[in-house]
CSV table of C-alpha atoms and ligand atoms in Angstrom, one decimal:
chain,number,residue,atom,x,y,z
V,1,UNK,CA,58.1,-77.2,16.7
V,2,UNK,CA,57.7,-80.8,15.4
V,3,UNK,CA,58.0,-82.0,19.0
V,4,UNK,CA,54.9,-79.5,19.7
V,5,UNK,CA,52.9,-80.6,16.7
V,6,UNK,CA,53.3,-84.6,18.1
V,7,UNK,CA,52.4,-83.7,21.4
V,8,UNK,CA,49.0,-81.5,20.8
V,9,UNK,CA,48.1,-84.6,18.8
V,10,UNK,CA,49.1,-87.2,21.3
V,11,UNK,CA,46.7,-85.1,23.5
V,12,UNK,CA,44.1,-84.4,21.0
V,13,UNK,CA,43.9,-88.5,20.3
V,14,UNK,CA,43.8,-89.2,24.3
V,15,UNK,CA,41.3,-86.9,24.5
V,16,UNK,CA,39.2,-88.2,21.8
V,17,UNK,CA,39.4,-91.6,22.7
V,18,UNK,CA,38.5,-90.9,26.5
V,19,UNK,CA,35.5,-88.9,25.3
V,20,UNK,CA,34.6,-91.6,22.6
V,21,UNK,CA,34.3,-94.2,25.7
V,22,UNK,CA,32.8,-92.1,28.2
V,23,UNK,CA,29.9,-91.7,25.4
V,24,UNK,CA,30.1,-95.2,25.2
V,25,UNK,CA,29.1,-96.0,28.8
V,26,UNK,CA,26.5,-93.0,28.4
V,27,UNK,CA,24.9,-94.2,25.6
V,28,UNK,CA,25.0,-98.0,27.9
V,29,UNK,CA,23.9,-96.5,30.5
V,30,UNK,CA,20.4,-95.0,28.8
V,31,UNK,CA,19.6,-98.3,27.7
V,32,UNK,CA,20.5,-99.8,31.0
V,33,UNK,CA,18.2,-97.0,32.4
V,34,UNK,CA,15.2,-97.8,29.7
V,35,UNK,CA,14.5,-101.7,32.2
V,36,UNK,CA,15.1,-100.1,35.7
V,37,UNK,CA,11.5,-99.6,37.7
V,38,UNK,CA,11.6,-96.8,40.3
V,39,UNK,CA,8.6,-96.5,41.5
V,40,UNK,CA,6.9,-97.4,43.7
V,41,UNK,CA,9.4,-98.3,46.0
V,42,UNK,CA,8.7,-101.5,48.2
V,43,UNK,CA,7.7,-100.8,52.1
V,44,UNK,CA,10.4,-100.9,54.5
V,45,UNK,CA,9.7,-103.3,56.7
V,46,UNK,CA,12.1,-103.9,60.0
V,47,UNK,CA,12.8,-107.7,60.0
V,48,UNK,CA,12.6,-108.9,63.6
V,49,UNK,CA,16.2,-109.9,65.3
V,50,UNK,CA,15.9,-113.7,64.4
V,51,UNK,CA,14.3,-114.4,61.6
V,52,UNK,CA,11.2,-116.2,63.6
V,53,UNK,CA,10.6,-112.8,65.5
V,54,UNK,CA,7.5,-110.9,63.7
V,55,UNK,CA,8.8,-108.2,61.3
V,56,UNK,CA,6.7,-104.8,61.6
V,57,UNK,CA,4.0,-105.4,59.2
V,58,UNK,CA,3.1,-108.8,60.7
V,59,UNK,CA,-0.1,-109.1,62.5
V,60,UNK,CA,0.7,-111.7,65.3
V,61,UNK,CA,-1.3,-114.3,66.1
V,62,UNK,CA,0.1,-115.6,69.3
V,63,UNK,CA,2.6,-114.2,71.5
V,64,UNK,CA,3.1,-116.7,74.5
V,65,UNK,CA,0.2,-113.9,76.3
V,66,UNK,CA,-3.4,-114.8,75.7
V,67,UNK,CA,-5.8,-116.1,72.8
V,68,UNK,CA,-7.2,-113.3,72.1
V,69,UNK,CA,-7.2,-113.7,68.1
V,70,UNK,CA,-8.3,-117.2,68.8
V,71,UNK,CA,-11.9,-118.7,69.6
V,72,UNK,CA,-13.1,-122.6,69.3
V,73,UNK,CA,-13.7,-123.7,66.0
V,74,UNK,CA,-17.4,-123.8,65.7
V,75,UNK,CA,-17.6,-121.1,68.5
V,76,UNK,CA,-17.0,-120.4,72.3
V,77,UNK,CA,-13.8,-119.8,73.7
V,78,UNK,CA,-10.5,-121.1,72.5
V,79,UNK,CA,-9.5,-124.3,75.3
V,80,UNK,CA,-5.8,-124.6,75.0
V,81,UNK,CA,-3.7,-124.2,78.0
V,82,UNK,CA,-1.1,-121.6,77.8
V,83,UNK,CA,2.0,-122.5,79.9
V,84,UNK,CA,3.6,-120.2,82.7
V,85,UNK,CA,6.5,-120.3,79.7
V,86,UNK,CA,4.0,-118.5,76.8
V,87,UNK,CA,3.6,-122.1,75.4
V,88,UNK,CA,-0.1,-122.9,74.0
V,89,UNK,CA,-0.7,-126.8,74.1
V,90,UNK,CA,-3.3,-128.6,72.7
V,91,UNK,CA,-5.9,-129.6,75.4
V,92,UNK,CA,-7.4,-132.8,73.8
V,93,UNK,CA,-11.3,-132.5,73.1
V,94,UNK,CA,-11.4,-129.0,73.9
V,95,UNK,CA,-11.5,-128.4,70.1
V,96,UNK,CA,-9.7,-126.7,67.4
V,97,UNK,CA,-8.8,-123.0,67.5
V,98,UNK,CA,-9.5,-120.7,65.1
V,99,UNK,CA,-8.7,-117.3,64.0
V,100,UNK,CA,-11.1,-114.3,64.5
V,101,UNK,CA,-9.7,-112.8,61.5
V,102,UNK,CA,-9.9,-114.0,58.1
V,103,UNK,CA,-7.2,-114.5,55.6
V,104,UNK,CA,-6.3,-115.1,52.0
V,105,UNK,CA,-2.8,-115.2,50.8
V,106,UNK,CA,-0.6,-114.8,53.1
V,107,UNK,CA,3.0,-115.6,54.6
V,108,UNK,CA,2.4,-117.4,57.9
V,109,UNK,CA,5.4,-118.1,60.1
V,110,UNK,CA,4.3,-120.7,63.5
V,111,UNK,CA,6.5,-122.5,65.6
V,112,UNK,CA,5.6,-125.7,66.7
V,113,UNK,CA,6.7,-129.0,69.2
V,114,UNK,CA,5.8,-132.4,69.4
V,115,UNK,CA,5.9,-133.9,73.2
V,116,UNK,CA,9.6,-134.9,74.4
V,117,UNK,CA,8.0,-138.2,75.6
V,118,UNK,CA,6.2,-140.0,73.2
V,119,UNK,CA,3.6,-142.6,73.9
V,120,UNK,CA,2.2,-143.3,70.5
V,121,UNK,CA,2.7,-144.0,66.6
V,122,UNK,CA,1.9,-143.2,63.0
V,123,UNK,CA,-1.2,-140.8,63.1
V,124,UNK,CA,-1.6,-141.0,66.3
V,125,UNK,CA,1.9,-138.9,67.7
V,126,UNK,CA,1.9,-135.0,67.5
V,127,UNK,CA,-0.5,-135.1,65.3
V,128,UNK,CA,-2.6,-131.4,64.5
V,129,UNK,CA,-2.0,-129.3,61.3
V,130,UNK,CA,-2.6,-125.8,60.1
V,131,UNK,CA,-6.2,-125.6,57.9
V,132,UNK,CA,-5.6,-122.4,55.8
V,133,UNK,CA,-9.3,-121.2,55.1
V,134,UNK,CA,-10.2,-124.0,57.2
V,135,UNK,CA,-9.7,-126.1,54.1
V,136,UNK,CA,-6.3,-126.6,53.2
V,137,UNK,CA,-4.0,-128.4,55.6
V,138,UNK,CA,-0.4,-128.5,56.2
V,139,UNK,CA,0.0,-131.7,58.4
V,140,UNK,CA,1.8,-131.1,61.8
V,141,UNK,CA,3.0,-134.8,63.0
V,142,UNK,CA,6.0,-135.9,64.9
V,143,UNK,CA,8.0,-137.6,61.8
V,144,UNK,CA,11.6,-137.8,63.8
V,145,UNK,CA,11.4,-141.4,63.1
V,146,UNK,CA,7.9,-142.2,63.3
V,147,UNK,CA,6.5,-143.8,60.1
V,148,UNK,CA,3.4,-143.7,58.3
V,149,UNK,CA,1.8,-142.8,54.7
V,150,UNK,CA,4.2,-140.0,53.5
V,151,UNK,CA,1.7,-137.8,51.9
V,152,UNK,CA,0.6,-137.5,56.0
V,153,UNK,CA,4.2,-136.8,57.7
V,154,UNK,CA,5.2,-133.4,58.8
V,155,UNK,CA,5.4,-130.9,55.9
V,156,UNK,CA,3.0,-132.8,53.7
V,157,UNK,CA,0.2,-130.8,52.0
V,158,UNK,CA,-2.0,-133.7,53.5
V,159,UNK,CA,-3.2,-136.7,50.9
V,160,UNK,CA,-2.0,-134.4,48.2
V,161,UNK,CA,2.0,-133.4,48.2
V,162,UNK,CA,4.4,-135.6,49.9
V,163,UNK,CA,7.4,-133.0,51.6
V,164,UNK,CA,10.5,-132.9,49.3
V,165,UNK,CA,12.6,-134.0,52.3
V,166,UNK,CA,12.1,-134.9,56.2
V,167,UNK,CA,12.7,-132.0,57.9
V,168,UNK,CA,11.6,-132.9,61.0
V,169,UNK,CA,13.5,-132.2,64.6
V,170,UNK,CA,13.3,-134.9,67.7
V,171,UNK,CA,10.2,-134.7,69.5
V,172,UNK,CA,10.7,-132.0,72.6
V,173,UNK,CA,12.4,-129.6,69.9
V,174,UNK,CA,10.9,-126.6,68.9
V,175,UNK,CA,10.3,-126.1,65.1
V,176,UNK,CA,9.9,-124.0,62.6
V,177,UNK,CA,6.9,-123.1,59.8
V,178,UNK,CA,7.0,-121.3,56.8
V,179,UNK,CA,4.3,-121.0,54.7
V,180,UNK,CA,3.7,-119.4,51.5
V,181,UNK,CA,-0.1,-119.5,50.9
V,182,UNK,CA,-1.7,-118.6,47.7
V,183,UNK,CA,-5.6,-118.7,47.4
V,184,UNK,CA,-7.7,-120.3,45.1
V,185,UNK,CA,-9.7,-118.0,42.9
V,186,UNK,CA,-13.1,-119.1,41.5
V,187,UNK,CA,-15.8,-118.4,38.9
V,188,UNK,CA,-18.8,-117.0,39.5
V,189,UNK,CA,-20.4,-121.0,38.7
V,190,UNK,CA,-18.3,-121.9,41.2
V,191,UNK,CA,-15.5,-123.7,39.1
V,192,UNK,CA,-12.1,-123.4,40.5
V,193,UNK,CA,-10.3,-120.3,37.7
V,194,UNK,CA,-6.9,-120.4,39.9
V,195,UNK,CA,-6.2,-123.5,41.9
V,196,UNK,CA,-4.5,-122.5,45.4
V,197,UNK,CA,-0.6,-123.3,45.6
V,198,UNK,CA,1.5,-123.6,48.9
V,199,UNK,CA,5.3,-123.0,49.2
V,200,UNK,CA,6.6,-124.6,52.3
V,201,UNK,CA,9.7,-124.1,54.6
V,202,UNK,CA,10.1,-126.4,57.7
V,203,UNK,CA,12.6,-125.7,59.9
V,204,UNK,CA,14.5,-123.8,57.2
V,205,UNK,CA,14.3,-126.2,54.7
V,206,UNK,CA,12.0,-126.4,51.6
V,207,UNK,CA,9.7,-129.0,51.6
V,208,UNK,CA,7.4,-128.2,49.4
V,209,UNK,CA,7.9,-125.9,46.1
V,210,UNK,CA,4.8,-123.8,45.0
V,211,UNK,CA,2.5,-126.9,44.8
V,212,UNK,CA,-0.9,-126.7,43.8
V,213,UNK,CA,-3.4,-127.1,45.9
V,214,UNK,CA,-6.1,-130.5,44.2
V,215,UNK,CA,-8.9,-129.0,46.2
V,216,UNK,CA,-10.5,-129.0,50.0
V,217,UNK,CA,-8.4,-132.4,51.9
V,218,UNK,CA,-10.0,-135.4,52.3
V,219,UNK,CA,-8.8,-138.3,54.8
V,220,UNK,CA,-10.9,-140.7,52.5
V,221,UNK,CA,-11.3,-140.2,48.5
V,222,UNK,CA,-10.2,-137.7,45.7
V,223,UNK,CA,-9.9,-133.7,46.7
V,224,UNK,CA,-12.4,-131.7,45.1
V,225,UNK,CA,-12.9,-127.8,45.2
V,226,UNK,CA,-15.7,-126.1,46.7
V,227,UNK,CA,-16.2,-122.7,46.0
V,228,UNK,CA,-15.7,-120.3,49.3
V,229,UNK,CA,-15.2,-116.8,49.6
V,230,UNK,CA,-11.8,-114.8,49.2
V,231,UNK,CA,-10.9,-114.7,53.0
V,232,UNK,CA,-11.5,-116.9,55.5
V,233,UNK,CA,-10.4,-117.5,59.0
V,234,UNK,CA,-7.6,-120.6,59.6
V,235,UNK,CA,-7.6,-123.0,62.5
V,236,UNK,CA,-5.0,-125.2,64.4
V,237,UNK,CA,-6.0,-129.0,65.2
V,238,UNK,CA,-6.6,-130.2,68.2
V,239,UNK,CA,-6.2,-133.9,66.3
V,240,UNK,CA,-4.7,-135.5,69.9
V,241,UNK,CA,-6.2,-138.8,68.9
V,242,UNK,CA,-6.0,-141.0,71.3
V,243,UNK,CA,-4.5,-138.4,73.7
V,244,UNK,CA,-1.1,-138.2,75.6
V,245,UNK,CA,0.7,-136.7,72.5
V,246,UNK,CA,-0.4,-133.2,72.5
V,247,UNK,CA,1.6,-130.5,70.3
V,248,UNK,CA,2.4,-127.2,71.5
V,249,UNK,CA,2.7,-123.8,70.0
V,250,UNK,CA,4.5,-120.7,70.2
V,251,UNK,CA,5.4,-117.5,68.1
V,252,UNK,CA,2.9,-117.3,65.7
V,253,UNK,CA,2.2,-114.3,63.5
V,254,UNK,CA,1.0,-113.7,59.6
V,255,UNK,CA,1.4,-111.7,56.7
V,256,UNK,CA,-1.3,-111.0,54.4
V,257,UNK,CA,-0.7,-111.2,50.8
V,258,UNK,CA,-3.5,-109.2,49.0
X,1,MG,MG1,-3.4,-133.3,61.1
C-alpha cells in the first residue's frame, strides 16, 4: 500500500511539473506572439537564376534586344550601337540615352564594361555614369588602375562620396551595379525636407553605405538642390571624351521603390 501511495505521488509530482512548464512556454509563447506582424505578407517575387537576371517584378530596361525604353536625352532616337552579342555601346556624340519612363526610388541593377584596350587616362577612360532623375550620378570610369580625383572613380557618388573601396574589374570585364536609390523629398517653397541617399553595390561589394545625396552634381562648385518633381526619367552618359574609350552595357532592369 505504501509502495502505491509513493508511486501515485511520484506521478502526481511528474505530472505537475510537466504541466507547470508546458504553461510556462504557453504563457512565453503569448508574449512572443504579442511582437510578431502577420499581415500583410510580402510579394513573392521569383529571384532570377543568377542574381543579375531580372526577378519577376522588375521592369527591364535593356535586354541585349532593342532600345525601346530608351530615346536621346533631349529627344530623337536613342544612337548607341547594339552588338550582334545584345551588347549596347556608347557611340560617342550620339548623345546620352534616357529612359521613357520615369522613376523615383528604386533598386536598379546594370551591368557595365570598360573597353579591353585602353587608349586613354583619368577622366578620359570609360568614362559615362548613371544620372538618377537626370541629377544624381553614380560615376561609371575604368578605375582598374587608372588614377584620378577619387570622389570621380568608379562607384563614387560623383564630387560628393568617394567609394568605400575600389571595386573595380580590368577593363574588357563585365561588371556589376547595384543601386539602392532613395529620392529627395521637397517643400512646397522648394527647400529640400528629405535629402536623397544612395546605397551602392559594385560588383558585389559595398561601396557606398546609404549616403546622402548634397544636391544636383556639379563638375565645378558646391552641390545645391533644386526642387524637381517625384519621378523623373534617368539617363546613361555618353561622356566618351575624347573618344576611343567607349563603355558598353548589358542586362539592365529596375525596381521601383514607391
Ligand atoms: Mg561620368
Amino acid at each position: 500500500m505504501k509502495k502505491i501511495i509513493v508511486a501515485l505521488l511520484g506521478v502526481t509530482l511528474i505530472t505537475t511539473s510537466a504541466f507547470a512548464q508546458q504553461s510556462r512556454e504557453d504563457s512565453l509563447n503569448r508574449e512572443a506572439a504579442k511582437t510578431e506582424i502577420w499581415e500583410p505578407k510580402p510579394t513573392k517575387v521569383e529571384p532570377g537564376k543568377t542574381p543579375s537576371d531580372a526577378p519577376s517584378d522588375a521592369i527591364v530596361l535593356y535586354n541585349g534586344k532593342n532600345l525601346d525604353a530608351w530615346h536621346r536625352l533631349g529627344g530623337g532616337k536613342a544612337g548607341w550601337k547594339i552588338e550582334k552579342d545584345g551588347t549596347l555601346t556608347v557611340v560617342k556624340g550620339s548623345g546620352s540615352i534616357e529612359t521613357n519612363q520615369s522613376f523615383g526610388s528604386c533598386q536598379l541593377h546594370i551591368e557595365w564594361r570598360s573597353p579591353a584596350i585602353i587608349k586613354q587616362s583619368g577622366q578620359y577612360r570609360a568614362n559615362s555614369g548613371v544620372f538618377f532623375m537626370g541629377k544624381y550620378e553614380i560615376q561609371i570610369l575604368d578605375s582598374y588602375t587608372n588614377q584620378t580625383y577619387v570622389n570621380g572613380q568608379a562607384g563614387a557618388l560623383y564630387k560628393q562620396h568617394i567609394p568605400l573601396v575600389n571595386a573595380t574589374k580590368k577593363p574588357g570585364e563585365w561588371q556589376t551595379y547595384d543601386i539602392i536609390f532613395t529620392a529627395p523629398q521637397f517643400y512646397a517653397d522648394g527647400k529640400v525636407q528629405v535629402p536623397g541617399r544612395f546605397t551602392v553595390l559594385h560588383n558585389g561589394v559595398l561601396v557606398q553605405n546609404n549616403v546622402d545625396i548634397k544636391g544636383t552634381i556639379q563638375w565645378i562648385g558646391p552641390s545645391v538642390y533644386e526642387a524637381h518633381p517625384s519621378k523623373l526619367p534617368f539617363y546613361l552618359q555618353d561622356h566618351d571624351l575624347d573618344g576611343g574609350s567607349p563603355v558598353s552595357f548589358r542586362n539592365i532592369w529596375i525596381r521601383p521603390l514607391d
